[in-house]
mmCIF file of C-alpha atoms in Angstrom:
data_model
loop_
_atom_site.group_PDB
_atom_site.id
_atom_site.type_symbol
_atom_site.label_atom_id
_atom_site.label_comp_id
_atom_site.label_asym_id
_atom_site.label_seq_id
_atom_site.Cartn_x
_atom_site.Cartn_y
_atom_site.Cartn_z
ATOM 1 C CA MET A 406 7.011 8.382 -14.589
ATOM 2 C CA ALA A 407 4.229 8.896 -12.415
ATOM 3 C CA TYR A 408 3.338 5.347 -12.507
ATOM 4 C CA ALA A 409 6.891 4.610 -11.392
ATOM 5 C CA LEU A 410 6.808 6.982 -8.589
ATOM 6 C CA LEU A 411 3.436 5.679 -7.443
ATOM 7 C CA GLY A 412 4.831 1.932 -7.612
ATOM 8 C CA GLY A 413 7.501 3.275 -5.359
ATOM 9 C CA ALA A 414 4.908 4.697 -3.095
ATOM 10 C CA ILE A 415 2.991 1.583 -2.878
ATOM 11 C CA LEU A 416 6.062 -0.512 -2.130
ATOM 12 C CA ALA A 417 7.265 1.881 0.445
ATOM 13 C CA GLU A 418 3.772 1.564 2.022
ATOM 14 C CA VAL A 419 3.400 -2.064 1.880
ATOM 15 C CA LEU A 420 6.916 -2.324 3.450
ATOM 16 C CA GLY A 421 5.937 0.007 6.278
ATOM 17 C CA THR A 422 2.877 -1.639 6.801
ATOM 18 C CA THR A 423 4.425 -5.049 7.072
ATOM 19 C CA SER A 424 7.099 -3.561 9.435
ATOM 20 C CA MET A 425 4.260 -2.271 11.709
ATOM 21 C CA LYS A 426 3.202 -5.955 11.976
ATOM 22 C CA PHE A 427 6.586 -6.694 13.588
ATOM 23 C CA SER A 428 6.797 -3.474 15.577
ATOM 24 C CA ASP A 429 4.858 -5.069 18.522
ATOM 25 C CA GLY A 430 3.002 -1.836 19.095
ATOM 26 C CA PHE A 431 6.009 0.205 18.565
ATOM 27 C CA THR A 432 7.901 -1.519 21.331
ATOM 28 C CA ARG A 433 10.605 -2.751 19.189
ATOM 29 C CA LEU A 434 13.119 -0.176 17.599
ATOM 30 C CA TRP A 435 14.080 -1.504 14.214
ATOM 31 C CA PRO A 436 10.418 -2.648 12.931
ATOM 32 C CA SER A 437 9.106 0.721 14.233
ATOM 33 C CA LEU A 438 11.960 2.778 12.457
ATOM 34 C CA GLY A 439 11.148 0.635 9.309
ATOM 35 C CA THR A 440 7.323 1.762 9.656
ATOM 36 C CA ALA A 441 8.200 5.465 10.071
ATOM 37 C CA ALA A 442 10.600 5.132 6.993
ATOM 38 C CA GLY A 443 8.163 3.307 4.806
ATOM 39 C CA TYR A 444 5.293 5.751 5.476
ATOM 40 C CA LEU A 445 7.852 8.729 5.284
ATOM 41 C CA ILE A 446 9.099 7.749 1.729
ATOM 42 C CA ALA A 447 5.361 6.394 0.713
ATOM 43 C CA PHE A 448 4.100 9.740 1.512
ATOM 44 C CA ALA A 449 6.750 11.633 -0.228
ATOM 45 C CA LEU A 450 6.589 9.681 -3.479
ATOM 46 C CA LEU A 451 2.957 9.772 -3.442
ATOM 47 C CA ALA A 452 3.075 13.733 -2.964
ATOM 48 C CA GLN A 453 5.520 13.601 -6.299
ATOM 49 C CA THR A 454 3.015 11.470 -8.120
ATOM 50 C CA LEU A 455 0.277 14.068 -7.402
ATOM 51 C CA LYS A 456 2.046 16.716 -9.419
ATOM 52 C CA THR A 457 1.092 15.107 -12.792
ATOM 53 C CA MET A 458 -1.747 12.456 -11.864
ATOM 54 C CA SER A 459 -5.260 13.195 -10.673
ATOM 55 C CA VAL A 460 -5.694 12.693 -7.002
ATOM 56 C CA GLY A 461 -8.597 10.326 -7.452
ATOM 57 C CA THR A 462 -6.631 7.994 -9.583
ATOM 58 C CA ALA A 463 -3.327 7.935 -7.811
ATOM 59 C CA TYR A 464 -5.209 7.466 -4.563
ATOM 60 C CA ALA A 465 -7.436 4.652 -5.856
ATOM 61 C CA ILE A 466 -4.341 2.706 -7.154
ATOM 62 C CA TRP A 467 -2.068 3.463 -4.155
ATOM 63 C CA ALA A 468 -4.859 2.306 -1.498
ATOM 64 C CA GLY A 469 -6.228 -0.527 -3.699
ATOM 65 C CA VAL A 470 -2.980 -2.055 -4.573
ATOM 66 C CA GLY A 471 -1.533 -1.444 -0.972
ATOM 67 C CA THR A 472 -4.674 -2.873 0.455
ATOM 68 C CA ALA A 473 -4.476 -6.080 -2.003
ATOM 69 C CA ALA A 474 -0.671 -6.622 -1.418
ATOM 70 C CA ILE A 475 -0.810 -6.542 2.350
ATOM 71 C CA ALA A 476 -3.974 -8.922 2.631
ATOM 72 C CA ALA A 477 -1.993 -10.981 0.277
ATOM 73 C CA ILE A 478 1.268 -10.875 2.438
ATOM 74 C CA GLY A 479 -0.807 -11.596 5.498
ATOM 75 C CA MET A 480 -2.226 -14.810 3.917
ATOM 76 C CA VAL A 481 0.835 -16.059 2.300
ATOM 77 C CA PHE A 482 3.616 -15.340 4.663
ATOM 78 C CA LEU A 483 2.008 -14.382 8.026
ATOM 79 C CA GLY A 484 -0.239 -17.188 8.542
ATOM 80 C CA GLU A 485 -3.544 -15.274 8.113
ATOM 81 C CA ALA A 486 -6.436 -17.524 6.693
ATOM 82 C CA ALA A 487 -7.174 -17.482 2.967
ATOM 83 C CA THR A 488 -10.743 -17.596 3.260
ATOM 84 C CA ALA A 489 -13.157 -17.156 0.132
ATOM 85 C CA ALA A 490 -14.472 -13.857 1.640
ATOM 86 C CA LYS A 491 -11.143 -12.462 2.012
ATOM 87 C CA LEU A 492 -10.063 -13.684 -1.776
ATOM 88 C CA THR A 493 -13.378 -12.265 -2.986
ATOM 89 C CA GLY A 494 -12.728 -8.880 -1.052
ATOM 90 C CA ILE A 495 -9.044 -8.693 -2.821
ATOM 91 C CA LEU A 496 -10.795 -9.168 -5.986
ATOM 92 C CA LEU A 497 -13.393 -6.478 -5.279
ATOM 93 C CA VAL A 498 -10.833 -3.986 -4.446
ATOM 94 C CA ILE A 499 -8.821 -4.689 -7.577
ATOM 95 C CA ALA A 500 -11.986 -4.462 -9.629
ATOM 96 C CA GLY A 501 -12.859 -0.914 -7.883
ATOM 97 C CA VAL A 502 -9.326 0.501 -8.769
ATOM 98 C CA VAL A 503 -10.019 -0.656 -12.568
ATOM 99 C CA VAL A 504 -13.423 0.721 -12.687
ATOM 100 C CA LEU A 505 -12.118 4.144 -11.315
ATOM 101 C CA ASN A 506 -9.520 4.238 -13.737
ATOM 102 C CA LEU A 507 -11.810 3.274 -16.847
ATOM 103 C CA GLY A 508 -13.805 6.508 -15.689
ATOM 104 C CA GLY A 509 -10.438 8.651 -16.668
ATOM 105 C CA SER A 510 -8.762 11.286 -14.765
ATOM 106 C CA HIS A 511 -11.040 14.097 -14.934
#
């Protein structure tokens, strides 16, 4: 159940961040409200996740997967350049999350 909550938190954060891109510096109402709702839901779900999962593990997954997803969305849907450096960075973020999880949740 913790991983399902964490997955929801990641999805909400990614949607909130994507909405922020379209908020035009919080001058457009609906994308701004989408950003606020996304982050509110993300933090609420992350808080529930932390009841049963260690903070280091949960945050590493949340931040790493969210970062990789936003970078991929930028490259695939928003016209950002898919450079070798960006792709390497995404792979390194994912590798970091894996290594942290291999260390256990002590």
